[in-house]
XYZ file of C-alpha atoms in Angstrom:
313
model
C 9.439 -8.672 -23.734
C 13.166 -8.015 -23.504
C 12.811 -4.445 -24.457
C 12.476 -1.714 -21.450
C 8.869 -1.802 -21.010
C 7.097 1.755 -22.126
C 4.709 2.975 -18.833
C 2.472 6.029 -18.326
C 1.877 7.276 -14.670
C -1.179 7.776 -14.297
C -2.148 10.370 -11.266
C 0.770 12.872 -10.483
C -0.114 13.569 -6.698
C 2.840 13.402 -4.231
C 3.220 9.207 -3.884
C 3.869 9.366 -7.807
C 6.374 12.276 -7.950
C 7.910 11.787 -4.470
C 8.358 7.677 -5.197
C 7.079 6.492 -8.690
C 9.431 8.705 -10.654
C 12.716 8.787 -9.125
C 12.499 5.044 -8.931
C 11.488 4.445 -12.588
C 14.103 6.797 -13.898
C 16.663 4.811 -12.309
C 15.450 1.583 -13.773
C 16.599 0.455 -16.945
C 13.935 -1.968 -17.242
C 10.851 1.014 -17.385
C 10.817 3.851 -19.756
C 8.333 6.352 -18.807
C 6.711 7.463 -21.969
C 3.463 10.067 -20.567
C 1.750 11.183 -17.705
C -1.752 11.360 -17.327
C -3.528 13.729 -14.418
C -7.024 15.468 -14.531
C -5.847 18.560 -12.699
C -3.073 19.280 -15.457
C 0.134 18.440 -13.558
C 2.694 16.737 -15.610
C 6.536 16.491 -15.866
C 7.814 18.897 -18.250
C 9.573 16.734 -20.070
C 6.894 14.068 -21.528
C 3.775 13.701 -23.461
C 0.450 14.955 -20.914
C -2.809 13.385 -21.136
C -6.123 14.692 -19.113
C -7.430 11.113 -19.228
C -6.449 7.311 -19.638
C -8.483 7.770 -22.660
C -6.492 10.437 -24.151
C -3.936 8.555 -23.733
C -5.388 5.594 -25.492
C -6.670 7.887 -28.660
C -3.084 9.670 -29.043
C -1.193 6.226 -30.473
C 1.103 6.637 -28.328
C 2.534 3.210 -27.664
C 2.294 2.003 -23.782
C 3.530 -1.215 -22.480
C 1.755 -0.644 -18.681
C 0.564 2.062 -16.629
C 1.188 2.414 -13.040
C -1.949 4.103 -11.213
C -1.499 6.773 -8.410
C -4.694 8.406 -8.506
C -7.068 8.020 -5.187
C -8.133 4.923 -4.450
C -12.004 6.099 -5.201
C -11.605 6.624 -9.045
C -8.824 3.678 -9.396
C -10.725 0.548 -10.820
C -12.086 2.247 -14.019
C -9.255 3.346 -14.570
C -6.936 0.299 -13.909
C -10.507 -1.549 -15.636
C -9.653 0.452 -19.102
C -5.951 -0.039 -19.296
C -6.583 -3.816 -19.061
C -9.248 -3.716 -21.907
C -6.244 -2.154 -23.814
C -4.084 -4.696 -23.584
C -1.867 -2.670 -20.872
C -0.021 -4.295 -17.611
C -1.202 -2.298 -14.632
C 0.480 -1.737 -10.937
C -2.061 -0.384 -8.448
C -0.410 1.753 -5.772
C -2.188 0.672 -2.427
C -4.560 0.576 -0.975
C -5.393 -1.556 -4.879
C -8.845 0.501 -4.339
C -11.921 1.549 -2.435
C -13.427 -2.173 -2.165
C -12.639 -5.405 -1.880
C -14.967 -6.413 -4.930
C -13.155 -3.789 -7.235
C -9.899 -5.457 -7.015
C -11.210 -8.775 -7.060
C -12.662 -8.698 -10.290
C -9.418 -6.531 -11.858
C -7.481 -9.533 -11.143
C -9.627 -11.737 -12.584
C -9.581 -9.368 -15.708
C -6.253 -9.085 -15.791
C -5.784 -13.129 -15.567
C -8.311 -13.778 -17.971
C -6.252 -11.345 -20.403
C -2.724 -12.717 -19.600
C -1.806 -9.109 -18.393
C 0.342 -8.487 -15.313
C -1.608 -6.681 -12.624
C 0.495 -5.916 -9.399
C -1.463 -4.804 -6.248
C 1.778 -2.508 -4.958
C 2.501 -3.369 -0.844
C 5.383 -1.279 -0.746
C 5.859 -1.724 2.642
C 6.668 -5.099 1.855
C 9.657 -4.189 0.656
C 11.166 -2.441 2.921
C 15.142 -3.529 3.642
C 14.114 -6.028 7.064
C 11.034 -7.386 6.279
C 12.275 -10.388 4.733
C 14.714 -11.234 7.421
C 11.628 -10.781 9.821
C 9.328 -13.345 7.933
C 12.189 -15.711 8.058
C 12.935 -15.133 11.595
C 9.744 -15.740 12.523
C 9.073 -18.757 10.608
C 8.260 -21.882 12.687
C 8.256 -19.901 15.969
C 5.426 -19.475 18.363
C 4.002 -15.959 18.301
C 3.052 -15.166 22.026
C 1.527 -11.792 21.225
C 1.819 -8.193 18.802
C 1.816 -4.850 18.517
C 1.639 -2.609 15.908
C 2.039 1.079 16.349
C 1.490 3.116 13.614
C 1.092 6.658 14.543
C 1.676 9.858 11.722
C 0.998 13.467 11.317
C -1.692 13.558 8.638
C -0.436 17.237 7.691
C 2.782 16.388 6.986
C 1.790 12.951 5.071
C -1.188 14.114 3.509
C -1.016 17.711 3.098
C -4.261 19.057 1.628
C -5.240 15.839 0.208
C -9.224 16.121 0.789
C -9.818 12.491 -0.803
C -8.625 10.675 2.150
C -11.210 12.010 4.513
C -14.633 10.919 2.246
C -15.725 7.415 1.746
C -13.310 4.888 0.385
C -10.323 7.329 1.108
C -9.689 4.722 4.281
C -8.808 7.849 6.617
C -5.685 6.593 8.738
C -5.992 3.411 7.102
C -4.541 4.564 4.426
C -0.767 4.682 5.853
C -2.313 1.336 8.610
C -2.794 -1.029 5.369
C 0.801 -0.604 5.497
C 1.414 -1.606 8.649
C -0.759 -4.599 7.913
C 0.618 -5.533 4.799
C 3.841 -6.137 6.451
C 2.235 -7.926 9.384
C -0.036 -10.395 7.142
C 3.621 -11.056 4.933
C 5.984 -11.788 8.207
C 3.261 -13.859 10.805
C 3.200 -17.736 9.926
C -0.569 -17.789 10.690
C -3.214 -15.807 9.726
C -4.702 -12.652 11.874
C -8.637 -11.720 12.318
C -10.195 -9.003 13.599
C -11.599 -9.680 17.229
C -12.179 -6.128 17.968
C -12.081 -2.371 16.663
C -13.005 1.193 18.147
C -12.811 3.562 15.077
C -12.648 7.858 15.852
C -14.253 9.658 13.577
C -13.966 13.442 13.202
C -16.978 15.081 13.442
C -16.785 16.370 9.661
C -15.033 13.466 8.157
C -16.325 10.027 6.434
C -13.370 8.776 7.729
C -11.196 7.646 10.669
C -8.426 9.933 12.355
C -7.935 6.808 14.708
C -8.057 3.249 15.349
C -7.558 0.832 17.911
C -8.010 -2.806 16.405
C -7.338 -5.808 18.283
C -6.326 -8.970 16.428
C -6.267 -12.973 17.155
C -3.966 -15.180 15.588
C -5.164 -18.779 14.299
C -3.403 -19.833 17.147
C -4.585 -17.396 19.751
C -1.791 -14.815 19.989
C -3.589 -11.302 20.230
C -1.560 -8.971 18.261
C -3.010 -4.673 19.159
C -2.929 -2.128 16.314
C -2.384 1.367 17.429
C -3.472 3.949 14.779
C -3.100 7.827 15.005
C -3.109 10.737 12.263
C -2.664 12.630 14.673
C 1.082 12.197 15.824
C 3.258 15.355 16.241
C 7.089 15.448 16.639
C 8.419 12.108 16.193
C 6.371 9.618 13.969
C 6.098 5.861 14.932
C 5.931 2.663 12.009
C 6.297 -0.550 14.344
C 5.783 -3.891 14.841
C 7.009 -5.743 17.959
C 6.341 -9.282 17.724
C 6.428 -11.764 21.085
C 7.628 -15.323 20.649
C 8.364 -18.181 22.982
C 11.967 -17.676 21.466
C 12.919 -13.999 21.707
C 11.262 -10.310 20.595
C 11.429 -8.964 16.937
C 11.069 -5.262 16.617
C 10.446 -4.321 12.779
C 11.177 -0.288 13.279
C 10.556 2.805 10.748
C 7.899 1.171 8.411
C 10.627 -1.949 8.305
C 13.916 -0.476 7.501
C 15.289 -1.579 10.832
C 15.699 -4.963 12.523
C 16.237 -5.649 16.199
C 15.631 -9.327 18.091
C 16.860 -10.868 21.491
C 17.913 -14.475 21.251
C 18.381 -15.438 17.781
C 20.089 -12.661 15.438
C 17.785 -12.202 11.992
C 19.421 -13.967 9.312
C 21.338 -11.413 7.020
C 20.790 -10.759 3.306
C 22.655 -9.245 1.083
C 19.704 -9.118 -2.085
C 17.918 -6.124 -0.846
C 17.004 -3.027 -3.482
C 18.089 0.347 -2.048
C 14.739 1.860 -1.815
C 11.290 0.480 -1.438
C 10.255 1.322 -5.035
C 12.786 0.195 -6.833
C 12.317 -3.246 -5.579
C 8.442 -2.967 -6.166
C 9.589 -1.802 -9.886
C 11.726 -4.750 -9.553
C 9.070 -7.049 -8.982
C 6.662 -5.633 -11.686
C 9.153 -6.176 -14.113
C 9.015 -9.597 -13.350
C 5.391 -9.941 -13.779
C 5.266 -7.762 -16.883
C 8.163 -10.570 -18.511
C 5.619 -13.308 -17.480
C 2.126 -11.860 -17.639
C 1.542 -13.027 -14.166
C -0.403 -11.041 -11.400
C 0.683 -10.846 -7.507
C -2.734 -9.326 -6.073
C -2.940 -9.759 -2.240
C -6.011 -8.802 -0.786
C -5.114 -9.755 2.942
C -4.452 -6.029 3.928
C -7.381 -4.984 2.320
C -9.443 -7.478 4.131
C -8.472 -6.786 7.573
C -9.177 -3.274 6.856
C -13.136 -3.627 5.452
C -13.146 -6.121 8.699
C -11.769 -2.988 11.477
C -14.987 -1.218 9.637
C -17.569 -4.165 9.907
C -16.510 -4.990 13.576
C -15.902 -1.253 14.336
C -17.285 0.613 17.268
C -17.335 4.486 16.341
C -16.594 6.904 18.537
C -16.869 10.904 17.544
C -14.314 13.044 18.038
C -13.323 16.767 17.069
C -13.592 18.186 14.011
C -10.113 17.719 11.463
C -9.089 21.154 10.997
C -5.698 21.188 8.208
């Protein structure tokens, strides 16, 4: 396909308009071509559908959809546009279980379709140089600290608060999708304490304690309920020096060794994930991680709950 590739957004909440449109309008390999949204919001400017399956009626041609809506609702959805014949990118978390995006990507390979579980985070400017600073070192310990103000992040979005909307795991997959990318071994869950609001089905809080392969404990610090200035890092231990991965990634710091520099980084977290799907999309291939995802349903099996006061918005 040498073409610009025809997508639909699918869900028009705040990720899509805030992130998923200004980055595919500036790409020259997307055209957006319709939006799809159940509560009728839409960008003036293109074809609206109610449903995927409007959308599939109308004739309009699509290429790929790119799926925004909650994670709840997200694998019949992303489950249709494969049976279509349509590429799909699932913004994270990829959806509500494990199992669901499991067998999606075994759809999507068995279909030659591109399917793209989206870790933004991932591409944040210093990630990279982290994963290659910290390659072949010994990790001594971590910390992640990953503290937000819900009402700011999240404003009136109900959907993250009932089961499968991951609570403050939502914006914490993040956190771990970065950590499970830049660590040379792999992390498991020793420990978690989860803090529940009294009228919630899910967390405001977490404290999760990891163990390396290798026996480096690495803490997770989780909060949605941060006020004034918000916190997104990861400070990483080694027998060589300290890495500190600052503001969800965008900033680099180490003693000893500097991080090697690059000069290949997308301005914009987006466009490089748009970047990336095009890549797929050219080669039918699918990049579905399910490490973040799997640490999170693991806080929840090994997780201690602990009741706390009610979430008033």
């Amino acid at each position: 396909m040498s073409d610009p590739i025809r997508l639909a957004l699918v869900g028009m909440g705040k990720i899509a308009n805030d992130q998923h449109y200004p980055a595919l309008t500036s790409d020259a390999d997307f055209d957006l071509v319709a939006c799809v949204d159940r509560d009728g919001s839409c960008l003036a400017h293109l074809p609206y559908f109610v449903t995927i399956q409007e959308l599939a009626e109308s004739g309009l041609t699509v290429d790929a959809v790119a799926i925004c809506t909650p994670p709840q609702v997200r694998h019949d959805i992303a489950q249709f546009a494969l049976e279509q014949g349509w590429h799909v990118l699932l913004e994270k978390p990829p959806g509500a279980t494990l199992a669901e995006v499991v067998a999606l990507r075994e759809t999507a390979q068995d279909r030659g379709l591109a399917l793209l579980a989206s870790w933004h985070s991932r591409f944040a400017p210093c990630v990279d140089q982290a994963r290659e600073w910290l390659a072949g070192r010994e990790i001594k310990s971590g910390r992640i600290v990953w503290r937000e103000d819900v009402r700011v992040w999240h404003p009136r979005q109900h959907w993250i608060w009932e089961p499968g909307g991951f609570g403050v795991f939502d914006p914490g997959i993040n956190a771990l999708s970065i950590a499970t990318h830049i660590l040379p071994d792999p992390m498991f869950v020793e420990q978690s304490e989860l803090f529940f609001p009294g009228n919630c089905s899910a967390p405001i809080a977490a404290q999760v304690r990891f163990r390396d392969r290798k026996g480096a404990l690495i803490a997770m610090d989780l909060d949605f309920r941060q006020e004034g200035k918000q916190s997104w890092d990861i400070v990483i231990e080694t027998a060589g020096g300290t890495l500190t991965l600052s503001n969800g990634g965008a900033d680099i710091s180490t003693t000893g060794a500097p991080p090697p520099p690059r000069d290949d980084v997308l301005p914009g977290e987006y466009s490089a994930l748009y970047r990336r799907f095009a890549e797929l999309v050219r080669n039918s291939s699918c990049d579905v991680d399910v490490r973040p995802l799997r640490l999170v349903a693991d806080a929840f099996l090994c997780g201690r709950i602990t009741r706390v006061d009610d979430f008033i918005e």
